[in-house]
mmCIF file of C-alpha atoms in Angstrom:
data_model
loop_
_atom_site.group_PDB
_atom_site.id
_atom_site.type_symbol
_atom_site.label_atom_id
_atom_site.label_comp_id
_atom_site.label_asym_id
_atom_site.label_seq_id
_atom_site.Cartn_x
_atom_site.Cartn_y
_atom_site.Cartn_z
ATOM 1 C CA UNK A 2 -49.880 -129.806 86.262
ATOM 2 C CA UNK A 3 -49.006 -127.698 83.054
ATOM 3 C CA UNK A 4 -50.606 -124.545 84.223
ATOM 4 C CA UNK A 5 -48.987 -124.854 87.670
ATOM 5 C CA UNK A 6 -45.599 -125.072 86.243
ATOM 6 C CA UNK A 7 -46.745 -122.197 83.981
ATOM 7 C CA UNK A 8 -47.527 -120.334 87.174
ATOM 8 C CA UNK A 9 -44.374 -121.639 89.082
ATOM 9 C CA UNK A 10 -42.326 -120.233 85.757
ATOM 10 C CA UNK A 11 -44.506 -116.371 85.966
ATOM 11 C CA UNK A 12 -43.407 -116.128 89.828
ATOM 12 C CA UNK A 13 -39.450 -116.993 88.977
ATOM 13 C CA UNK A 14 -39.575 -114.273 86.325
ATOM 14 C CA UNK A 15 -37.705 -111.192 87.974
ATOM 15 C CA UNK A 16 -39.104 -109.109 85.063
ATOM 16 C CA UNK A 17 -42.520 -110.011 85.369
ATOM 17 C CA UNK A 18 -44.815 -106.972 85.642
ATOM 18 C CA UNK A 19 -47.345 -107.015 87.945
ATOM 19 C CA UNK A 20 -50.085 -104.872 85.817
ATOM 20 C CA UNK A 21 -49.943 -107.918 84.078
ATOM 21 C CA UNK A 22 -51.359 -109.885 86.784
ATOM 22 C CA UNK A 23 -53.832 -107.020 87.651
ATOM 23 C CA UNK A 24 -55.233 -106.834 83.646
ATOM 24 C CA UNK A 25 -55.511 -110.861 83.789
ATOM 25 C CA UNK A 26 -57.682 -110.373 87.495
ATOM 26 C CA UNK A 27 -59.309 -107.508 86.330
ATOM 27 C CA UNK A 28 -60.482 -108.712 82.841
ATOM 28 C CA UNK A 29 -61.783 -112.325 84.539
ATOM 29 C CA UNK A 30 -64.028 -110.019 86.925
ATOM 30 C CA UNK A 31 -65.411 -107.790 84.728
ATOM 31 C CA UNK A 32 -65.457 -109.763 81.458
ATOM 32 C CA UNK A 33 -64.820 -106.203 79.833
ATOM 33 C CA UNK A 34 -61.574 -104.678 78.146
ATOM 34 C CA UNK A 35 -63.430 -101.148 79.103
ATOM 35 C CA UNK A 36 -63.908 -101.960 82.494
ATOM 36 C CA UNK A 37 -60.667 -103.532 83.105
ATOM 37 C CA UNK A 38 -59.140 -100.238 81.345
ATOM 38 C CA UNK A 39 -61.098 -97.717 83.891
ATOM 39 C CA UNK A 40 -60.134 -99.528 86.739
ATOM 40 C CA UNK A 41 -56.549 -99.211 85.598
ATOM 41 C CA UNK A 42 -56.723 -95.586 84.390
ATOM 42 C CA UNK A 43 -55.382 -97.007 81.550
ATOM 43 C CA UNK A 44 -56.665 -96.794 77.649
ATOM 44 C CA UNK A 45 -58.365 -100.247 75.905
ATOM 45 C CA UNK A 46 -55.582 -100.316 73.728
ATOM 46 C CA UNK A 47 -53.217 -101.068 76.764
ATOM 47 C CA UNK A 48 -55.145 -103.513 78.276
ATOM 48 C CA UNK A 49 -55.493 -105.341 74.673
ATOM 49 C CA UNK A 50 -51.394 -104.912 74.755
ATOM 50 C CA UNK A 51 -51.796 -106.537 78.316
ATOM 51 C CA UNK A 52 -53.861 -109.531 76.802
ATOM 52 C CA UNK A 53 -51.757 -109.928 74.361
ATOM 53 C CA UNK A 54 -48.275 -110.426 76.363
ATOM 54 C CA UNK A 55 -50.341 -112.788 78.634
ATOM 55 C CA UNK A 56 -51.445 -114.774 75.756
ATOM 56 C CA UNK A 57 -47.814 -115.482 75.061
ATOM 57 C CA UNK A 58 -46.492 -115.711 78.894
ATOM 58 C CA UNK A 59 -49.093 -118.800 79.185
ATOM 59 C CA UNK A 60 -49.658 -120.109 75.464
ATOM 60 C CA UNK A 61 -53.455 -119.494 75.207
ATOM 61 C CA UNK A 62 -56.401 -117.627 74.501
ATOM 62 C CA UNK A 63 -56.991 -117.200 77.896
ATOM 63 C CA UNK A 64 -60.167 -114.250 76.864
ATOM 64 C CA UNK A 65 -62.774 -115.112 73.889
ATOM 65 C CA UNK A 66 -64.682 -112.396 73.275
ATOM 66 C CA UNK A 67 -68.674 -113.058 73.008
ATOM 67 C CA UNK A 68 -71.924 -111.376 72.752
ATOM 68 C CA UNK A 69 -71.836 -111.312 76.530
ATOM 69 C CA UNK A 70 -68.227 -109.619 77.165
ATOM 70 C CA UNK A 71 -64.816 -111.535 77.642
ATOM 71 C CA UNK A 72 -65.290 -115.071 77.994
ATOM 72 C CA UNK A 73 -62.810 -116.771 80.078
ATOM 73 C CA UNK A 74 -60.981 -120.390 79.015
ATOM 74 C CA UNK A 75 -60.594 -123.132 80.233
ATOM 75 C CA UNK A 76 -57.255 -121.965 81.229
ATOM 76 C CA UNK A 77 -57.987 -118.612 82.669
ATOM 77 C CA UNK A 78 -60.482 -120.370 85.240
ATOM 78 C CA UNK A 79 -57.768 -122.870 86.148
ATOM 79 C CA UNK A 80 -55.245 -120.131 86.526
ATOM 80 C CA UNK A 81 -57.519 -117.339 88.186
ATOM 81 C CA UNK A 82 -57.806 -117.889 91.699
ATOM 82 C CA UNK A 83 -53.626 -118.370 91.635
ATOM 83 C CA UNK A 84 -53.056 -115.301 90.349
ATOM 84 C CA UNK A 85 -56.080 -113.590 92.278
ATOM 85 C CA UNK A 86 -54.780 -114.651 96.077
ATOM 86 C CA UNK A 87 -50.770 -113.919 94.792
ATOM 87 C CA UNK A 88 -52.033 -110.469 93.864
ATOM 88 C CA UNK A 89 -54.182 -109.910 96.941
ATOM 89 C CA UNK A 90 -51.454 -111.419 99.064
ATOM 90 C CA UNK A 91 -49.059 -109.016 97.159
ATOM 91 C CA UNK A 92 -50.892 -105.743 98.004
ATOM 92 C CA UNK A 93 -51.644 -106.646 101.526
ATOM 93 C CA UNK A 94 -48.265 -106.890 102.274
ATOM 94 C CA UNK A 95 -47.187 -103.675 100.249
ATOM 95 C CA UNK A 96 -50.420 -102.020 102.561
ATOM 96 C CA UNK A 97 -49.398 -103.264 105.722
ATOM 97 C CA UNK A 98 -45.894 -101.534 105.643
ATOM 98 C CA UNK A 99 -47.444 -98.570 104.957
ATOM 99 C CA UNK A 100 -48.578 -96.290 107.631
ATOM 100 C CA UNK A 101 -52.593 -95.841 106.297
ATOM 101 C CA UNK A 102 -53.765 -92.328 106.302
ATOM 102 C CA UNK A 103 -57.822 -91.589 105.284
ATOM 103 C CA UNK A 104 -56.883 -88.021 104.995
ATOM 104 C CA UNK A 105 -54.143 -88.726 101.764
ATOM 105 C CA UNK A 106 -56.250 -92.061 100.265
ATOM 106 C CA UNK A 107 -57.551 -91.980 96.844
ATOM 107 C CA UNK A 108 -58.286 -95.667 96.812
ATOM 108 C CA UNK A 109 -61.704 -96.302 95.373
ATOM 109 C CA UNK A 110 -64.343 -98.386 97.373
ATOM 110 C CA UNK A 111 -66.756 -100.638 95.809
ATOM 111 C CA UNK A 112 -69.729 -101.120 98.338
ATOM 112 C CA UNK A 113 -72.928 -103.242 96.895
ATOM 113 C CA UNK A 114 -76.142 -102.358 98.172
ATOM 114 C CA UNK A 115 -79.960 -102.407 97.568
ATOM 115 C CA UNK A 116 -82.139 -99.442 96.476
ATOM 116 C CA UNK A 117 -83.282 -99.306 99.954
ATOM 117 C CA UNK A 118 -79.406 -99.337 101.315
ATOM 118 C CA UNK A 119 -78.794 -96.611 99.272
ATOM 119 C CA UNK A 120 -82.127 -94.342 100.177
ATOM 120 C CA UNK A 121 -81.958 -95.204 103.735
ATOM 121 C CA UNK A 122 -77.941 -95.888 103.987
ATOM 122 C CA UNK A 123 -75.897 -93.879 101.448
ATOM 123 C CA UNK A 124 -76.518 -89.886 102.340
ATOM 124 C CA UNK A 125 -75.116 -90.837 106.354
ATOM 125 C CA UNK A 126 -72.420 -92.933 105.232
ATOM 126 C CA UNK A 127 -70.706 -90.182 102.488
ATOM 127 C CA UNK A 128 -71.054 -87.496 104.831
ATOM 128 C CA UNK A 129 -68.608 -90.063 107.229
ATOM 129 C CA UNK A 130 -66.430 -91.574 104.624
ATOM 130 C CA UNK A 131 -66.265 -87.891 102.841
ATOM 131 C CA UNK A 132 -65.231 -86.335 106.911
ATOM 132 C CA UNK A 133 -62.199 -88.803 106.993
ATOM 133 C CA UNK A 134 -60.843 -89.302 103.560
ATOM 134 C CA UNK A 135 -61.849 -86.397 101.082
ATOM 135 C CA UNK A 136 -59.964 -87.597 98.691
ATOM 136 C CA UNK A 137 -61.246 -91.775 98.469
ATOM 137 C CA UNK A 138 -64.027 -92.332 96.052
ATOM 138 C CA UNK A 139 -66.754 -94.959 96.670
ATOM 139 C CA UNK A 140 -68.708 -96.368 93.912
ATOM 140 C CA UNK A 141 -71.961 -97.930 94.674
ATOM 141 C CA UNK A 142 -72.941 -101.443 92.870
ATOM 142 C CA UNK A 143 -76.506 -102.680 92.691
ATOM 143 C CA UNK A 144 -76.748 -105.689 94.692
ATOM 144 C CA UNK A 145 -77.600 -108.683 93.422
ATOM 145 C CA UNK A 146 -78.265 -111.236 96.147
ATOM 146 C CA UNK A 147 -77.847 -114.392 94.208
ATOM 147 C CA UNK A 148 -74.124 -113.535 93.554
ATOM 148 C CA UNK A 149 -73.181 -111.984 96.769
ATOM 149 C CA UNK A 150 -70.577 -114.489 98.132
ATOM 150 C CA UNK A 151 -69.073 -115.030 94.720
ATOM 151 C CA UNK A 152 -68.629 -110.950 94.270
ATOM 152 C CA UNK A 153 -67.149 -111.021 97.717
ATOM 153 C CA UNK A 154 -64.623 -113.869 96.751
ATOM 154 C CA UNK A 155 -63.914 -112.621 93.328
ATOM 155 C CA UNK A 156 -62.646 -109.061 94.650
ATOM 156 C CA UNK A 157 -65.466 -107.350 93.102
ATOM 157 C CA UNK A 158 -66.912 -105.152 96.141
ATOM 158 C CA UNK A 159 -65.093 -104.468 98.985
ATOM 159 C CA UNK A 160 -68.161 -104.910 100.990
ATOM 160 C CA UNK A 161 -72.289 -105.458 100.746
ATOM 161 C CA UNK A 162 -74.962 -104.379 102.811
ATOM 162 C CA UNK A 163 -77.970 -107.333 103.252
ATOM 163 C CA UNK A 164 -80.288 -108.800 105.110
ATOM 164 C CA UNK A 165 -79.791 -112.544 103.789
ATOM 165 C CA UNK A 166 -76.806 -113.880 105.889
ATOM 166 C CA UNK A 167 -74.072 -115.123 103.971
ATOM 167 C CA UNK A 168 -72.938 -118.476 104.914
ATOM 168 C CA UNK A 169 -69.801 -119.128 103.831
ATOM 169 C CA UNK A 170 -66.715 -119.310 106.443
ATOM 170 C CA UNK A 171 -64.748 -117.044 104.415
ATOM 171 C CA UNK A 172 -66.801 -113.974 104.866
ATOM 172 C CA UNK A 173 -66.925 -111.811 108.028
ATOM 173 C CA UNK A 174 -70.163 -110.165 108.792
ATOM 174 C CA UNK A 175 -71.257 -107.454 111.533
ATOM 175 C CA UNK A 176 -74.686 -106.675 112.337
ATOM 176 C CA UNK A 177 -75.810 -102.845 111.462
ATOM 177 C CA UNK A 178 -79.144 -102.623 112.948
ATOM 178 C CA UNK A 179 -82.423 -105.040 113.083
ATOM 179 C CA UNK A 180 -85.775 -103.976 111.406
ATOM 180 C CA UNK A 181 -89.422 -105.439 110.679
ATOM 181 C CA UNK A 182 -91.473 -105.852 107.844
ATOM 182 C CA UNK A 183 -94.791 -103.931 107.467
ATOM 183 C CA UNK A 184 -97.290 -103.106 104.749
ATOM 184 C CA UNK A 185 -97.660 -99.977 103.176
ATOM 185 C CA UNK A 186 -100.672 -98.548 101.179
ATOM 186 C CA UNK A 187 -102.923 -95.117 100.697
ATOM 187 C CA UNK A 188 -105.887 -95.470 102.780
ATOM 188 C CA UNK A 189 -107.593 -92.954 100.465
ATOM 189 C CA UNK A 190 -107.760 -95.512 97.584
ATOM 190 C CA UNK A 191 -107.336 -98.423 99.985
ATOM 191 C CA UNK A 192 -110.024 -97.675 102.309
ATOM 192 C CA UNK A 193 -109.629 -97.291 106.004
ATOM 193 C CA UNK A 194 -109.735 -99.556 108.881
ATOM 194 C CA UNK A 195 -107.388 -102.543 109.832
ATOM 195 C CA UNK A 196 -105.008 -104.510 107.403
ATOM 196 C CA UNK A 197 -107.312 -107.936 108.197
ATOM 197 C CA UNK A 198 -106.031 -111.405 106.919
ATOM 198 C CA UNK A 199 -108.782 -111.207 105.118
ATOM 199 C CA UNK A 200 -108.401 -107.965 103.713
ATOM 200 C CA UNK A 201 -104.832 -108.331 102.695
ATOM 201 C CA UNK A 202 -105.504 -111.767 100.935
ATOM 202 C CA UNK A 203 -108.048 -109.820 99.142
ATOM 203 C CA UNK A 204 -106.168 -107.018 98.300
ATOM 204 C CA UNK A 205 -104.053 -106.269 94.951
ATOM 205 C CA UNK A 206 -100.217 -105.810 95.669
ATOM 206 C CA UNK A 207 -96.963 -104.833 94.598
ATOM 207 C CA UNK A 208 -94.033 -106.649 94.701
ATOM 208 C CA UNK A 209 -90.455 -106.083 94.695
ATOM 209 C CA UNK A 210 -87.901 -108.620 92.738
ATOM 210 C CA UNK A 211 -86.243 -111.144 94.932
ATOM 211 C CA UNK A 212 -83.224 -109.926 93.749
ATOM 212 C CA UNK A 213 -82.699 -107.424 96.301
ATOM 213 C CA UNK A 214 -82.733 -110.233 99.281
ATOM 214 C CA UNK A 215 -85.893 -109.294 100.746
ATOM 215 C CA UNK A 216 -87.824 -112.759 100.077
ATOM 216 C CA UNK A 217 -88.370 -113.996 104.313
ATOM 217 C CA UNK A 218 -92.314 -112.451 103.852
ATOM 218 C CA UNK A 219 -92.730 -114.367 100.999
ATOM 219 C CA UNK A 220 -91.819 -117.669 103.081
ATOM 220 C CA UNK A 221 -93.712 -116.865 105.548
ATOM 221 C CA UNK A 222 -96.687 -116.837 103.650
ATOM 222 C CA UNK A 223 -95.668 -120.408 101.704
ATOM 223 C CA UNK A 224 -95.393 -121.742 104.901
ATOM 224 C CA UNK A 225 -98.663 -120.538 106.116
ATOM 225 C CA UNK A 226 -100.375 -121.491 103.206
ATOM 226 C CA UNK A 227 -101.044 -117.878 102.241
ATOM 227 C CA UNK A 228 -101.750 -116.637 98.656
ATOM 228 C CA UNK A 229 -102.252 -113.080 97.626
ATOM 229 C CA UNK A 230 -102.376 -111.163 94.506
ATOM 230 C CA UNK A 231 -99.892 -109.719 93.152
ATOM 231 C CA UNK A 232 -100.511 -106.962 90.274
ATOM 232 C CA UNK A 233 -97.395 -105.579 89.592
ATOM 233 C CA UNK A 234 -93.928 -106.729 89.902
ATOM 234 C CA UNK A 235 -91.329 -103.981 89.840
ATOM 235 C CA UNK A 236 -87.168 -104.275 90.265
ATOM 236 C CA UNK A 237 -86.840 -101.588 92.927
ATOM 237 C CA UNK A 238 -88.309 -100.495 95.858
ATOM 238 C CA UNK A 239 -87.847 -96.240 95.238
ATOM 239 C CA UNK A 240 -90.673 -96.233 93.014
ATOM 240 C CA UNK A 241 -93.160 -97.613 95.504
ATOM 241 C CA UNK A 242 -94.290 -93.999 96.942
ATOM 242 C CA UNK A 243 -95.773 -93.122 93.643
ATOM 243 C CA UNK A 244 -97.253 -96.479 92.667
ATOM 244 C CA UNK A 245 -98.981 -96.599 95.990
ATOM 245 C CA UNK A 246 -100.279 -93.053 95.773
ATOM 246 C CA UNK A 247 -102.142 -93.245 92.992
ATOM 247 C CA UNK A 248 -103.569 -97.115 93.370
ATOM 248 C CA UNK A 249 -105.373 -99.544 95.999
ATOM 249 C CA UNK A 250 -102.087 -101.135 95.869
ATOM 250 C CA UNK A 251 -100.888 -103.186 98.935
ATOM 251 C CA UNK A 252 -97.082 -102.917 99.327
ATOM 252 C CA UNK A 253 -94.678 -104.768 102.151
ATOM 253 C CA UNK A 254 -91.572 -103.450 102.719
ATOM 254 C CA UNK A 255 -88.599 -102.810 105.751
ATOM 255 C CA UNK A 256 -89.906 -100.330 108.780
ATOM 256 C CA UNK A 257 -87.477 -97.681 108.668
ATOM 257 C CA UNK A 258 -87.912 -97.162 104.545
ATOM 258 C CA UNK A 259 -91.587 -97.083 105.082
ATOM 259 C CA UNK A 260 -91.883 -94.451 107.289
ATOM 260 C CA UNK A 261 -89.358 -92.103 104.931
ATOM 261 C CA UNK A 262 -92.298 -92.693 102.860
ATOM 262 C CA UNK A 263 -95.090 -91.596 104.614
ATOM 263 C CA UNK A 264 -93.399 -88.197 104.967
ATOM 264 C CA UNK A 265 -95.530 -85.779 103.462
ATOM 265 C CA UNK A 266 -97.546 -88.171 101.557
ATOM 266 C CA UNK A 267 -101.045 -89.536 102.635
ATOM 267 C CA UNK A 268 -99.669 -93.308 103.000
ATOM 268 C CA UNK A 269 -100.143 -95.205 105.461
ATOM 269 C CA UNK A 270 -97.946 -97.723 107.465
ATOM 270 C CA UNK A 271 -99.938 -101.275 108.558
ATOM 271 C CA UNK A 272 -99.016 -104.281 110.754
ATOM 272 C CA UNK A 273 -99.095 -107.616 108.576
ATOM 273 C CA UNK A 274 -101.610 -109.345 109.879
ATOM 274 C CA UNK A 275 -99.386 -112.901 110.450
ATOM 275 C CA UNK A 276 -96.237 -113.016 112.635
ATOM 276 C CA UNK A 277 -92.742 -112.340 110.589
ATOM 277 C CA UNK A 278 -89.590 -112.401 112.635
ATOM 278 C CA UNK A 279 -87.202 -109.091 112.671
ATOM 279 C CA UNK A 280 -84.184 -109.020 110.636
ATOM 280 C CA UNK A 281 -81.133 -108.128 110.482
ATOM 281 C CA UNK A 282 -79.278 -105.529 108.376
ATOM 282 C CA UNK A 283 -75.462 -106.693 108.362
ATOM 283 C CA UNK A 284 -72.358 -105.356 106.485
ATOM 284 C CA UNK A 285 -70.513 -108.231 105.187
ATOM 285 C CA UNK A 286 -67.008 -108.622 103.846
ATOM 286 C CA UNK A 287 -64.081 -111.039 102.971
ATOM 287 C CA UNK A 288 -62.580 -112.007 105.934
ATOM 288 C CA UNK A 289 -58.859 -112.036 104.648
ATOM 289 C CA UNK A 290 -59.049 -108.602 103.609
ATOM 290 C CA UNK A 291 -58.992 -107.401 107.075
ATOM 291 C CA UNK A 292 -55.263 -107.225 106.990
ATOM 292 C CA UNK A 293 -55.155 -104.414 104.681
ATOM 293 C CA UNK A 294 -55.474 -101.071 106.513
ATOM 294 C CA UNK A 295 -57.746 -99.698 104.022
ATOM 295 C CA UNK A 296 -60.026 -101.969 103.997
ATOM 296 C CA UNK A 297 -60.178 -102.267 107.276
ATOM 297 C CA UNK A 298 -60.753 -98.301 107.701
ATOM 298 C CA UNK A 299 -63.760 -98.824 105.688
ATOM 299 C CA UNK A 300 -65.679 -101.625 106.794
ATOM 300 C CA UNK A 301 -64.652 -99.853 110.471
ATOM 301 C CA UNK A 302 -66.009 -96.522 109.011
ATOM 302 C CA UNK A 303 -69.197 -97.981 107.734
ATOM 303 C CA UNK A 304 -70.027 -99.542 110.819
ATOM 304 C CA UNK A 305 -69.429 -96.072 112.616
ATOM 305 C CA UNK A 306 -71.447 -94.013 110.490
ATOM 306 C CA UNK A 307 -74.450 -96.690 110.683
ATOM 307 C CA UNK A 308 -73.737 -96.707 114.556
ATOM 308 C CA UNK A 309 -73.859 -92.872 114.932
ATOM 309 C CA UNK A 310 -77.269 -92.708 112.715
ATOM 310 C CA UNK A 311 -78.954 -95.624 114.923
ATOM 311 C CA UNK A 312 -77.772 -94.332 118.129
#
């Protein structure tokens, strides 16, 4: 009850300024006074200014700085996601009275996607954002599955690109295209013939990180009791054409990134040799942040340029 009537007593304030509400949001997402200061265009100095006048609008620490960035307070966490929705509900309605035109935004888009989103994803969808709004700017995040829905709730991204369906009501999702699993490898170190059960259990392989949201192979296999070896572990995909050029390496990855790979290169793409459904590649986004026109324009504009390159 005290930090509601704190709130209550913020919201009756005429003179209130509403940067202040954007440093407080800002700072409890990135946990950095840098961040929080780019994403203003501000300097650090303002943004400690900021913290300072919220310190004494709600009588605490709110921010304790730590080894790993800004650490919220109790209070902050109790007072974030009042502040968060006032402020989103605060610029949707300042948007939506606005006639939206791409060709005049500079808004800047945060879009999370995986190494393989942004091989496979990122040239086609700049060349369409770039076409309608010159003068928007999109920054790219590396996705990090395990915090996808709370990025998406916390304002973070605009938008992700995954495979893993989200499950949470909140978030709106539309499909992008399907794809399939396959192995990869260089039948010059390899050796030729068919990808066998056998021969793949045998084999020495590469895997990719979980992190990225491609983990449905590797249930598969638990489920059908299938163990192979795996000699290296890497973070990223992009690396893989190398590493399996110059090793016996056995590599599973997405369909459409394989074959980029193959181009030019003596690898080789392989059926697995156990049955993994398709999958599908959806955009996903918070579902109340369809009533601002801009984001709106560019969750629409993403699934148009992913549209155009499929069809």
């Amino acid at each position: 009850m005290l930090f509601l009537s704190k709130i209550k007593r913020v919201y009756a304030m005429n003179h209130v300024d509403l940067n202040l509400m954007r440093t407080f949001v800002l700072l409890y997402e990135t946990g950095s006074v840098t961040q929080t200061a780019e994403r203003l265009y501000v300097t650090q100095p303002s943004v400690s200014y900021a913290l300072a006048r919220l310190r004494d609008l709600f009588e605490d620490r709110l921010f304790v700085r730590t080894r790993q960035g800004m650490e919220p307070t109790i209070a902050a966490r109790q007072l974030y996601p009042s502040l968060r929705d006032a402020l989103q509900q605060f610029q949707d309605t300042i948007e939506s009275s606005r006639d939206f035109d791409p060709a005049t935004c500079t808004r800047r888009f945060r879009l999370a996607l995986t190494d393989l989103g942004e091989m496979a994803l990122l040239p086609t969808l700049m060349r369409h954002l770039h076409e309608q709004a010159p003068q928007a700017e999109l920054e790219v995040v590396p996705l990090e599955i395990e915090h996808a829905e709370e990025w998406l709730a916390a304002g973070r991204v605009n938008a992700l690109i995954c495979s893993r369906p989200l499950t949470s009501a909140a978030i709106a999702r539309h499909v992008l295209f399907r794809d399939r699993y396959v192995c990869l490898l260089n039948p010059e170190r390899f050796g030729g013939g068919p990808l066998t059960r056998e021969r793949f259990i045998a084999a020495r392989h590469v895997a990719v990180t979980s992190s990225s949201g491609h983990g449905m192979v590797e249930e598969v296999m638990r489920q059908h009791g299938i163990q192979r070896k795996v000699s290296l572990e890497i973070p990223h995909f992009s690396v893989l054409p190398k590493v399996l050029h110059d090793s016996d390496l056995v590599a599973i990855m997405p369909l459409q990134v394989a074959a980029s790979f193959t181009e030019g290169s003596p690898l080789t793409i392989h059926e697995l040799p156990f049955q993994v459904p398709e999958f599908e590649v959806a955009l996903h986004w918070q579902a109340h942040a369809s009533r601002s026109p801009s984001q709106r324009w560019f969750c629409e504009g993403i699934i148009e340029a992913i549209g155009e390159r499929e069809g």
